[in-house]
Coordinates of N, CA and C and ligand atoms in Angstrom, one line a residue:
M260 N -22.5 11.6 -14.5 CA -21.0 11.5 -15.0 C -20.5 11.5 -13.3
K261 N -19.3 10.9 -13.3 CA -18.6 10.8 -11.9 C -17.4 11.8 -11.8
G262 N -17.0 12.2 -10.5 CA -15.9 13.2 -10.7 C -14.6 12.4 -9.1
Y263 N -13.7 12.7 -9.4 CA -12.9 12.3 -8.1 C -12.7 13.3 -7.4
Y264 N -13.1 13.2 -6.1 CA -13.1 13.8 -5.0 C -12.4 13.7 -3.8
H265 N -12.0 14.7 -2.9 CA -11.3 14.3 -1.8 C -12.3 14.6 -0.6
S266 N -13.3 15.4 -0.3 CA -14.1 15.6 0.6 C -15.3 16.3 0.3
K267 N -16.1 16.5 1.2 CA -17.2 16.9 1.5 C -17.3 18.0 2.4
E268 N -18.4 19.1 2.3 CA -18.7 20.1 3.4 C -19.8 20.6 3.3
T269 N -21.0 19.9 4.5 CA -22.4 20.4 4.2 C -22.6 22.1 4.9
F270 N -21.7 22.2 5.8 CA -21.7 23.5 6.1 C -20.8 24.7 6.3
G271 N -20.3 24.8 4.7 CA -19.2 25.7 4.5 C -19.5 27.2 4.4
T272 N -18.7 27.8 5.3 CA -19.0 29.4 5.2 C -17.6 30.2 5.2
V273 N -16.6 29.4 4.0 CA -15.7 30.3 3.9 C -15.8 30.3 2.4
D274 N -16.0 29.8 1.6 CA -16.0 29.6 0.2 C -17.4 30.1 -0.6
G275 N -17.5 31.1 0.0 CA -18.6 31.8 -1.2 C -19.7 32.4 -0.2
A276 N -20.6 32.9 -0.7 CA -21.7 33.3 0.4 C -22.8 32.8 1.1
G277 N -23.1 32.7 2.0 CA -23.9 32.1 2.9 C -23.2 30.6 3.3
I278 N -24.4 30.0 3.6 CA -24.1 28.5 4.2 C -24.1 27.7 2.9
R279 N -22.8 26.8 2.5 CA -22.7 26.0 1.3 C -22.4 24.8 1.6
Y280 N -22.6 24.1 0.5 CA -22.2 22.7 0.4 C -21.0 23.0 -0.7
V281 N -20.0 22.5 -0.3 CA -18.4 22.4 -0.5 C -17.9 21.0 -1.4
L282 N -17.7 21.1 -2.6 CA -17.2 19.7 -2.8 C -15.8 20.0 -3.1
F283 N -14.8 19.2 -2.5 CA -13.6 19.5 -2.8 C -13.1 18.6 -3.8
L284 N -12.9 18.8 -5.2 CA -12.3 17.7 -6.1 C -10.9 17.2 -5.9
A285 N -10.6 16.1 -6.3 CA -9.1 15.7 -5.9 C -8.3 16.1 -7.2
G286 N -7.1 16.1 -7.1 CA -6.3 16.4 -8.0 C -5.8 18.1 -8.2
C287 N -4.4 18.4 -8.2 CA -4.1 19.8 -8.7 C -2.8 19.7 -9.1
N288 N -2.8 20.9 -9.9 CA -1.8 21.0 -11.0 C -0.7 22.3 -10.8
L289 N -1.0 22.7 -9.8 CA -0.3 23.7 -9.0 C 0.7 23.4 -8.1
Q290 N 0.3 22.4 -6.8 CA 1.3 22.3 -5.6 C 2.2 23.6 -5.5
C291 N 1.3 24.0 -4.6 CA 1.8 25.6 -4.0 C 2.9 24.8 -3.1
A292 N 3.9 25.9 -2.5 CA 4.9 25.5 -1.5 C 3.7 25.6 -0.1
F293 N 2.9 26.8 -0.1 CA 2.2 27.1 1.0 C 0.8 26.4 1.1
C294 N 0.4 25.3 0.3 CA -0.6 24.9 0.3 C -1.1 24.1 1.8
H295 N -2.5 24.3 2.3 CA -2.6 23.8 3.6 C -3.4 23.0 3.1
N296 N -3.7 22.4 2.0 CA -4.1 20.7 1.9 C -3.6 19.9 0.8
P297 N -2.3 19.7 1.1 CA -1.6 18.9 0.2 C -2.4 17.5 -0.2
D298 N -2.6 16.9 0.9 CA -3.7 15.6 0.7 C -4.6 15.7 -0.5
T299 N -4.9 16.7 -0.9 CA -5.7 16.5 -1.9 C -5.1 16.7 -3.3
W300 N -4.0 16.9 -3.7 CA -3.2 16.8 -4.8 C -3.2 15.5 -5.8
K301 N -3.3 14.5 -4.8 CA -3.3 13.0 -5.6 C -5.1 12.5 -6.2
R302 N -5.2 12.3 -6.9 CA -6.6 11.8 -7.3 C -7.2 10.8 -6.6
G303 N -6.7 10.1 -5.8 CA -7.4 8.3 -5.4 C -8.6 7.7 -6.2
S304 N -9.0 7.1 -5.1 CA -10.2 6.4 -6.0 C -11.9 6.8 -5.6
K305 N -11.6 7.9 -4.4 CA -13.1 8.2 -4.1 C -13.8 9.1 -5.4
M306 N -14.9 8.5 -6.0 CA -15.6 8.9 -7.1 C -17.0 9.3 -6.5
I307 N -17.7 10.5 -7.0 CA -19.0 10.7 -6.5 C -20.0 11.3 -8.3
G308 N -21.1 11.0 -8.0 CA -21.7 11.2 -9.3 C -22.5 12.5 -9.4
S309 N -22.9 13.1 -10.4 CA -23.2 14.3 -10.8 C -25.0 14.5 -9.9
Q310 N -25.7 13.5 -10.0 CA -26.8 13.5 -9.5 C -26.9 13.1 -8.2
E311 N -25.7 12.5 -7.5 CA -25.7 12.1 -6.1 C -25.4 13.1 -5.6
V312 N -24.5 14.4 -6.0 CA -24.3 15.4 -5.5 C -25.2 16.2 -5.4
I313 N -26.3 16.5 -6.3 CA -27.3 17.5 -6.3 C -28.1 17.1 -5.5
N314 N -28.6 15.5 -5.0 CA -29.5 15.1 -4.0 C -29.0 15.4 -2.5
E315 N -27.6 15.4 -2.6 CA -27.3 15.9 -1.4 C -27.5 17.1 -1.1
V316 N -27.0 18.4 -2.0 CA -27.4 19.3 -1.8 C -28.5 20.0 -1.2
N317 N -29.6 18.7 -2.0 CA -31.1 19.0 -2.1 C -31.7 18.9 -0.4
E318 N -30.7 18.1 0.1 CA -30.9 17.4 1.8 C -30.7 18.9 2.6
Y319 N -30.1 19.5 2.2 CA -29.6 20.8 3.5 C -30.2 22.0 2.6
R320 N -30.9 22.1 1.9 CA -31.4 22.9 0.6 C -31.7 23.9 1.6
S321 N -32.6 23.6 2.7 CA -33.2 24.9 3.6 C -32.5 26.1 4.0
F322 N -31.0 25.5 4.4 CA -30.1 25.9 5.4 C -29.4 27.1 4.3
Y323 N -29.3 26.3 3.0 CA -28.5 27.4 1.8 C -29.5 28.3 1.7
E324 N -30.7 27.9 1.6 CA -31.5 29.3 0.7 C -31.9 30.3 1.9
A325 N -31.8 29.5 3.0 CA -32.2 31.0 4.2 C -31.2 31.6 4.4
S326 N -29.8 31.1 3.8 CA -28.5 31.7 4.3 C -27.9 32.8 2.7
G327 N -28.6 32.7 2.1 CA -27.9 33.1 0.8 C -26.8 32.5 0.1
G328 N -27.0 31.0 0.7 CA -25.6 29.7 0.4 C -25.9 29.4 -1.1
G329 N -25.2 28.1 -1.1 CA -25.8 27.5 -2.3 C -24.4 26.3 -2.6
F330 N -23.9 25.9 -3.5 CA -22.9 25.2 -3.9 C -21.9 25.6 -4.2
T331 N -20.5 25.3 -3.6 CA -19.3 25.5 -4.6 C -18.6 24.4 -4.9
M332 N -18.1 24.6 -6.0 CA -16.9 23.4 -6.2 C -15.8 23.8 -6.4
S333 N -14.8 23.1 -5.3 CA -13.5 23.6 -4.8 C -12.7 22.4 -4.9
G334 N -11.4 22.6 -4.5 CA -10.5 21.6 -4.7 C -9.2 21.5 -3.4
G335 N -8.0 21.1 -3.7 CA -7.6 20.8 -5.2 C -8.0 21.6 -6.2
E336 N -7.7 21.0 -7.7 CA -8.4 21.9 -8.5 C -9.3 21.7 -9.5
P337 N -10.5 22.2 -9.3 CA -11.8 21.7 -9.6 C -11.7 21.6 -11.1
M338 N -11.0 22.7 -11.7 CA -10.8 23.1 -13.6 C -10.2 21.9 -14.2
M339 N -9.5 20.7 -13.1 CA -9.0 19.7 -14.0 C -10.1 18.3 -14.4
Q340 N -11.0 18.6 -14.2 CA -12.6 17.6 -14.2 C -13.4 18.9 -14.9
P341 N -13.1 19.4 -15.7 CA -14.2 20.7 -15.9 C -15.6 20.0 -16.6
E342 N -15.5 18.8 -17.4 CA -17.1 18.0 -17.9 C -17.6 17.8 -16.8
F343 N -17.1 17.4 -15.4 CA -18.1 16.9 -14.5 C -18.2 18.2 -13.6
V344 N -17.5 19.3 -13.5 CA -18.2 20.9 -12.4 C -19.0 21.1 -13.7
A345 N -18.7 21.5 -14.8 CA -20.2 21.8 -15.8 C -21.2 21.1 -15.5
E346 N -21.2 19.6 -15.5 CA -22.4 18.8 -15.2 C -23.1 19.0 -14.2
V347 N -22.4 19.3 -12.8 CA -22.8 19.3 -11.5 C -23.3 20.9 -11.6
F348 N -22.9 21.9 -12.1 CA -23.3 23.2 -12.0 C -24.5 23.4 -12.7
H349 N -24.7 22.7 -14.1 CA -25.8 22.7 -14.8 C -27.0 22.2 -14.1
L350 N -27.0 21.2 -13.6 CA -27.9 20.6 -12.6 C -28.4 21.5 -11.7
C351 N -27.2 22.1 -11.0 CA -27.6 23.1 -10.1 C -28.5 24.3 -10.7
K352 N -28.2 24.8 -11.7 CA -28.8 26.0 -12.1 C -30.4 25.3 -12.0
K353 N -30.6 23.9 -12.7 CA -31.5 23.7 -13.3 C -32.7 23.3 -12.0
N354 N -31.9 23.1 -10.8 CA -32.6 22.9 -9.7 C -32.2 24.6 -8.8
N355 N -32.2 25.4 -9.7 CA -32.3 26.9 -8.3 C -31.3 26.7 -7.7
I356 N -30.0 26.4 -7.9 CA -29.0 26.4 -6.8 C -27.7 27.6 -7.1
S357 N -27.5 28.4 -6.1 CA -26.5 29.2 -7.0 C -24.9 27.9 -6.8
T358 N -24.3 28.8 -7.7 CA -23.1 28.0 -7.8 C -21.7 29.0 -8.0
T359 N -20.8 28.6 -7.2 CA -19.3 28.9 -7.0 C -18.5 28.1 -7.4
L360 N -17.6 28.6 -8.1 CA -16.1 28.0 -8.6 C -14.8 28.5 -7.7
D361 N -14.6 27.6 -7.2 CA -13.1 27.9 -6.1 C -12.1 27.7 -6.9
T362 N -11.1 28.0 -8.1 CA -10.2 27.8 -8.4 C -9.1 28.7 -8.5
S363 N -7.9 27.6 -9.1 CA -6.6 28.6 -9.1 C -6.3 28.9 -10.7
G364 N -6.9 28.7 -11.5 CA -7.1 29.1 -12.9 C -6.4 28.4 -13.8
L365 N -5.5 27.2 -13.4 CA -4.5 27.1 -14.6 C -5.4 25.5 -15.2
C366 N -6.1 26.0 -16.5 CA -6.7 25.1 -17.4 C -6.6 25.5 -18.7
A367 N -7.3 24.8 -19.6 CA -7.4 25.2 -20.9 C -8.7 26.3 -21.0
K368 N -8.6 27.3 -21.9 CA -9.6 28.2 -21.9 C -10.8 27.7 -22.1
E369 N -11.0 26.4 -23.0 CA -11.9 25.7 -23.3 C -13.0 25.3 -21.9
A370 N -11.8 24.8 -21.2 CA -12.5 24.2 -20.0 C -13.2 25.3 -19.4
F371 N -12.8 26.7 -19.0 CA -13.7 27.7 -18.5 C -14.9 28.1 -19.3
M372 N -14.7 27.8 -20.6 CA -16.2 28.2 -21.7 C -17.0 27.3 -21.5
K373 N -16.3 26.0 -20.9 CA -17.8 24.8 -20.6 C -18.6 25.3 -19.2
V374 N -17.5 25.6 -18.3 CA -18.2 25.6 -16.7 C -18.9 27.2 -16.7
L375 N -18.4 28.0 -17.2 CA -18.8 29.3 -16.9 C -20.1 29.7 -17.1
P376 N -20.8 29.1 -18.2 CA -22.1 29.1 -18.4 C -23.2 29.2 -17.2
Y377 N -22.7 28.3 -16.1 CA -23.3 27.6 -15.1 C -23.3 28.3 -13.7
T378 N -21.8 28.8 -13.9 CA -21.5 29.7 -12.9 C -21.8 31.2 -12.5
D379 N -22.1 31.3 -11.4 CA -22.7 32.2 -10.7 C -21.6 33.3 -10.2
H380 N -20.4 32.8 -9.5 CA -19.4 33.4 -8.8 C -18.4 32.6 -9.0
V381 N -17.1 33.6 -8.6 CA -15.9 32.7 -9.1 C -14.8 33.1 -7.6
L382 N -14.3 32.1 -7.5 CA -13.4 33.0 -6.2 C -12.1 32.4 -7.1
F383 N -10.9 33.3 -7.4 CA -10.1 33.1 -8.1 C -8.5 33.1 -7.3
S384 N -8.0 32.3 -7.3 CA -6.8 32.4 -6.2 C -5.5 32.9 -7.3
L385 N -5.3 33.7 -7.0 CA -3.7 34.1 -7.8 C -2.8 34.0 -7.0
K386 N -1.7 33.2 -7.1 CA -1.1 32.8 -6.1 C 0.4 34.1 -6.0
A387 N 0.8 34.5 -7.6 CA 1.6 35.5 -7.3 C 1.6 36.2 -8.8
A388 N 1.8 37.8 -8.6 CA 1.8 38.3 -10.2 C 2.8 38.4 -10.9
L389 N 4.0 38.2 -10.1 CA 5.4 38.2 -10.9 C 5.5 36.6 -11.4
P390 N 6.2 36.3 -12.7 CA 6.4 34.9 -12.9 C 7.5 34.2 -12.3
A391 N 8.2 35.1 -12.0 CA 9.5 34.6 -11.1 C 9.1 34.1 -9.9
L392 N 8.0 35.1 -9.2 CA 7.7 34.4 -8.1 C 6.6 33.4 -8.0
H393 N 6.0 33.2 -8.9 CA 5.0 32.2 -9.1 C 5.6 30.9 -9.4
R394 N 6.7 31.1 -10.1 CA 7.7 29.6 -9.9 C 8.4 29.1 -9.1
K395 N 8.2 30.2 -8.2 CA 9.0 29.9 -6.8 C 7.8 29.1 -5.6
L396 N 6.7 29.7 -6.3 CA 5.7 29.4 -5.1 C 4.8 28.0 -5.4
T397 N 4.9 28.2 -6.9 CA 4.3 26.6 -7.6 C 5.0 25.8 -8.3
T398 N 4.8 24.9 -8.6 CA 5.5 23.8 -9.6 C 4.9 24.2 -11.2
V399 N 4.2 25.7 -11.6 CA 4.3 25.9 -12.6 C 5.2 27.2 -13.4
K400 N 5.5 26.8 -14.5 CA 6.9 27.5 -15.2 C 6.4 29.0 -15.3
T401 N 5.2 29.0 -15.4 CA 4.9 30.6 -15.9 C 3.2 31.2 -15.0
N402 N 3.0 31.9 -14.9 CA 1.5 32.3 -14.6 C 1.0 33.0 -16.0
T403 N 1.2 33.3 -17.1 CA 0.8 33.8 -18.5 C -0.5 32.8 -18.6
A404 N -0.8 31.7 -18.5 CA -1.8 31.2 -18.9 C -3.0 31.7 -17.8
I405 N -2.4 31.6 -16.9 CA -3.3 31.8 -15.7 C -4.5 33.0 -15.6
I406 N -3.2 34.2 -15.9 CA -3.6 35.3 -15.9 C -4.6 35.8 -17.5
E407 N -4.3 34.9 -18.6 CA -5.3 35.1 -19.4 C -6.4 34.3 -18.9
N408 N -6.6 33.6 -18.1 CA -7.9 32.7 -18.0 C -8.8 33.8 -17.0
L409 N -7.8 34.6 -15.9 CA -8.8 35.2 -15.1 C -9.2 36.5 -15.8
C410 N -8.6 37.0 -16.9 CA -9.1 37.9 -17.8 C -10.4 37.5 -18.6
I411 N -10.4 36.2 -19.1 CA -11.5 35.3 -19.5 C -12.8 35.6 -18.6
V412 N -12.5 35.2 -17.7 CA -13.6 35.1 -16.5 C -14.1 36.3 -16.0
A413 N -12.9 37.2 -15.6 CA -13.5 38.5 -15.2 C -14.2 39.3 -16.1
K414 N -14.1 38.9 -17.4 CA -15.0 39.7 -18.4 C -16.4 39.2 -18.4
R415 N -16.7 38.0 -17.8 CA -18.1 37.3 -17.8 C -18.4 36.9 -16.6
K416 N -17.9 36.9 -15.5 CA -18.7 36.7 -14.2 C -17.8 37.8 -13.2
P417 N -19.1 37.6 -12.0 CA -18.3 38.3 -10.8 C -16.8 37.2 -10.3
V418 N -15.9 38.3 -9.7 CA -15.0 37.4 -9.4 C -14.6 37.9 -8.2
T419 N -14.5 37.0 -7.0 CA -13.5 37.2 -5.9 C -12.2 37.0 -6.0
L420 N -10.9 38.0 -6.0 CA -10.0 37.2 -6.2 C -9.1 37.5 -5.4
R421 N -8.7 35.9 -4.9 CA -7.9 36.1 -3.7 C -6.5 35.9 -3.5
Y422 N -5.7 36.3 -2.7 CA -4.1 36.8 -2.7 C -4.0 36.4 -1.3
V423 N -2.8 35.4 -1.1 CA -2.1 35.1 -0.1 C -0.6 36.0 0.4
V424 N -1.0 37.0 1.7 CA -0.1 37.8 2.1 C 0.9 37.1 3.0
M425 N 1.9 36.9 2.2 CA 3.3 36.2 3.0 C 4.4 37.9 3.4
P426 N 4.7 37.8 4.6 CA 5.8 38.5 4.5 C 7.2 38.5 4.3
G427 N 7.2 39.7 3.4 CA 8.9 39.6 2.8 C 8.8 38.5 1.4
I428 N 7.5 38.2 1.0 CA 7.6 37.1 -0.5 C 6.6 38.0 -1.2
T429 N 5.3 38.0 -0.6 CA 4.4 38.4 -1.7 C 3.4 39.8 -1.4
D430 N 4.6 40.4 -0.5 CA 4.1 41.9 -0.1 C 4.9 42.9 -0.5
S431 N 5.9 42.4 -1.5 CA 7.0 43.4 -1.7 C 6.4 44.4 -2.7
E432 N 7.4 45.6 -2.7 CA 6.7 46.6 -3.3 C 6.5 46.2 -4.9
I433 N 7.5 45.5 -5.3 CA 7.4 45.1 -6.7 C 6.3 43.9 -7.0
E434 N 6.3 43.2 -6.1 CA 4.9 41.9 -6.5 C 3.6 43.0 -6.4
I435 N 3.4 44.0 -5.5 CA 2.1 44.7 -5.3 C 1.8 45.3 -6.1
A436 N 3.0 46.0 -6.6 CA 2.7 46.7 -8.1 C 2.5 46.0 -9.4
A437 N 3.0 44.8 -9.6 CA 2.6 43.8 -10.3 C 0.9 43.5 -10.3
F438 N 0.8 43.0 -9.1 CA -0.4 42.5 -8.6 C -1.6 43.8 -9.2
I439 N -1.2 44.7 -8.7 CA -1.9 46.2 -9.2 C -2.2 46.1 -10.4
H440 N -1.1 46.2 -11.2 CA -0.8 46.3 -12.7 C -2.0 45.1 -13.4
I441 N -1.9 44.2 -12.8 CA -2.9 42.9 -13.4 C -4.8 43.1 -13.5
I442 N -4.7 43.5 -11.9 CA -6.0 44.0 -11.7 C -6.7 45.2 -12.7
R443 N -6.1 46.2 -12.5 CA -6.3 47.1 -13.6 C -6.4 46.7 -14.9
S444 N -5.8 46.1 -15.3 CA -5.5 45.6 -17.0 C -6.9 44.5 -17.2
L445 N -7.7 44.3 -15.9 CA -8.7 43.5 -16.5 C -10.0 44.2 -17.0
P446 N -10.9 43.2 -17.8 CA -11.8 44.1 -18.5 C -12.9 43.6 -17.4
A447 N -13.0 43.5 -15.9 CA -13.7 43.1 -15.2 C -15.0 43.3 -15.1
I448 N -16.1 43.0 -14.9 CA -17.3 43.3 -14.6 C -17.6 43.3 -13.2
D449 N -17.2 42.6 -12.4 CA -17.7 43.1 -10.7 C -16.6 42.3 -10.5
L450 N -15.3 42.7 -9.9 CA -14.1 42.3 -9.4 C -14.0 42.7 -8.0
S451 N -13.6 42.3 -7.0 CA -13.0 42.3 -5.9 C -11.8 41.7 -5.3
V452 N -10.9 42.3 -4.2 CA -9.7 41.2 -4.0 C -10.4 40.9 -2.6
D453 N -9.7 39.7 -1.8 CA -9.7 39.0 -0.8 C -8.2 39.0 -0.3
L454 N -8.0 39.4 0.9 CA -6.1 39.1 1.0 C -6.4 38.4 2.2
L455 N -5.8 36.9 2.1 CA -5.7 36.1 3.1 C -4.5 36.3 3.7
P456 N -4.3 36.0 5.2 CA -3.1 36.0 5.7 C -2.7 34.7 5.7
Y457 N -1.2 34.7 5.4 CA -0.3 33.5 5.2 C -0.7 32.4 6.6
H458 N -1.2 31.3 6.6 CA -0.8 30.6 8.0 C 0.0 29.3 7.7
K459 N 0.4 28.6 8.9 CA 1.0 27.2 9.2 C 0.1 26.3 9.2
M460 N -1.1 26.5 9.3 CA -1.8 25.5 10.0 C -1.9 24.0 9.1
G461 N -1.2 23.8 8.0 CA -1.4 22.8 6.7 C 0.0 22.2 7.0
I462 N 0.7 22.6 8.2 CA 2.4 21.9 7.8 C 2.2 20.4 8.3
P463 N 1.3 20.0 9.6 CA 0.9 18.6 9.9 C 0.8 18.1 8.7
K464 N 0.0 18.5 7.7 CA -0.4 17.5 6.8 C 1.1 17.5 5.8
W465 N 1.7 18.1 5.5 CA 3.0 17.8 5.2 C 3.8 16.9 5.9
K466 N 3.8 17.0 6.9 CA 4.5 16.3 7.6 C 4.1 14.9 7.5
A467 N 2.8 14.8 7.9 CA 2.4 13.3 7.5 C 2.5 12.5 6.2
L468 N 2.4 13.5 5.2 CA 2.7 12.5 3.6 C 4.5 12.7 3.5
K469 N 4.9 13.1 4.4 CA 6.3 12.7 4.5 C 7.3 13.8 3.1
M470 N 6.6 14.9 2.9 CA 6.9 16.2 2.3 C 7.7 17.0 2.7
P471 N 9.0 17.7 2.4 CA 9.5 18.7 2.7 C 8.9 19.9 2.9
Y472 N 8.9 21.1 4.0 CA 7.7 22.1 3.4 C 8.9 22.8 3.4
S473 N 9.2 24.0 2.5 CA 10.3 24.9 2.3 C 9.8 26.3 3.0
L474 N 8.7 26.7 3.4 CA 8.7 27.8 3.8 C 8.3 28.1 5.6
D475 N 9.0 27.2 6.2 CA 8.9 26.7 7.8 C 9.3 28.4 8.5
Y476 N 10.3 29.1 7.3 CA 11.0 30.5 8.2 C 10.3 31.2 7.9
V477 N 9.2 31.2 7.3 CA 7.9 32.6 7.2 C 6.9 32.6 8.3
E478 N 6.6 33.6 8.6 CA 5.8 33.6 9.6 C 4.0 34.4 9.3
P479 N 3.2 34.4 9.9 CA 2.2 35.1 9.4 C 2.3 36.4 9.5
P480 N 1.6 37.3 8.8 CA 1.6 38.3 8.5 C 1.3 39.4 9.7
R481 N 1.8 39.5 10.5 CA 1.3 40.8 11.5 C -0.1 41.8 10.6
A482 N -1.0 42.1 11.6 CA -2.0 42.8 11.4 C -1.8 44.2 10.4
E483 N -0.8 44.8 10.6 CA -0.1 46.2 10.1 C 0.2 45.8 8.5
V484 N 0.6 44.7 8.5 CA 1.4 44.1 7.1 C 0.1 44.1 6.5
M485 N -1.1 43.4 6.9 CA -2.0 42.9 6.2 C -3.0 44.3 5.9
A486 N -2.8 45.4 6.7 CA -3.6 47.0 6.6 C -2.8 47.5 5.4
E487 N -1.3 47.2 5.3 CA -0.4 48.0 4.4 C -1.0 47.2 3.3
V488 N -0.4 46.4 2.8 CA -1.5 45.9 1.5 C -2.6 46.4 1.3
K489 N -3.3 46.3 2.2 CA -5.1 47.1 2.0 C -4.8 48.2 1.4
V490 N -4.0 49.0 2.0 CA -4.2 50.4 1.9 C -3.2 50.5 0.4
Q491 N -2.4 49.7 0.0 CA -2.0 50.0 -1.7 C -2.5 49.6 -2.6
L492 N -4.1 48.8 -2.6 CA -4.5 48.3 -3.3 C -5.7 49.2 -3.2
T493 N -6.3 49.8 -2.0 CA -7.4 50.7 -2.1 C -6.9 52.1 -2.9
A494 N -5.5 52.0 -2.6 CA -5.1 53.7 -3.1 C -5.2 53.5 -4.6
A495 N -5.2 52.3 -5.3 CA -5.2 51.9 -6.8 C -6.7 51.9 -7.2
G496 N -7.3 52.5 -6.3 CA -8.9 52.0 -7.0 C -9.5 50.8 -6.9
I497 N -8.6 50.0 -6.3 CA -9.0 48.2 -6.1 C -10.2 48.2 -4.8
R498 N -11.2 47.3 -5.4 CA -12.4 47.0 -4.4 C -12.0 45.8 -3.5
M499 N -11.9 45.9 -2.3 CA -11.8 44.8 -1.5 C -13.0 44.5 -1.1
A500 N -13.1 42.9 -1.1 CA -14.5 42.1 -0.7 C -14.6 42.2 0.9
Y501 N -13.5 42.6 1.8 CA -13.9 42.4 3.0 C -13.4 43.9 3.5
Ligands
LIG881 S1 -4.2 25.3 -6.0 FE1 -4.7 25.0 -4.1 S2 -5.3 23.1 -3.4 FE2 -3.6 23.4 -5.3 S3 -1.9 23.3 -4.2 FE3 -2.4 25.5 -4.4 S4 -3.2 26.2 -2.2 FE4 -3.3 23.5 -2.7

């Protein structure tokens, strides 16, 4: 089976444990206002076969094994091509390669049920806890389905829950309270939170694509802002990834 992809990275170090082969699939159904890779939104024509992916992973296998790394499927949104992800992950497991899924969680529940049996770890990015804020930051009307999927995933697999801290937007008292509420209501087996500071490095890509960037006025958070959000989460008994 073949999948639409945007790019690959053979020595990825930020998308899961150790050194990883990261395949960025093309296509995204969220289209976040702060996306730093808007060039991944459209599918384009680049395709790769599942066995071809495994052959490439095997080329660098010694590095992945020595570092405790493996294979990460990212995007765009990989769960828009669940059959392909499931097939590649299945082949990874047959070849003893660890698998990480990097997703924003918007897809049918059945899609997760296809992929999770072959998934070791999930990086789940929740864009906003409050539905109204989620609507503002993405093109999706509500985050209900995403939170339901987060629940399905957290019940079955270790999850690193990623959350972008944007000063004055995602760090408000009411939003953080809603974020804590969601996490505490999850039947999680192994969940930690990774707070990511908002950055503006993707703006040149928006300009190159001639798309208006609506968050020009937002500045990256100061260290104190990151620390304050961390304090609130840890005080609520939530484990941090770092
Ligand atoms: S889900 Fe990820 S790839 Fe898609 S728009 Fe949001 S940040 Fe960009």
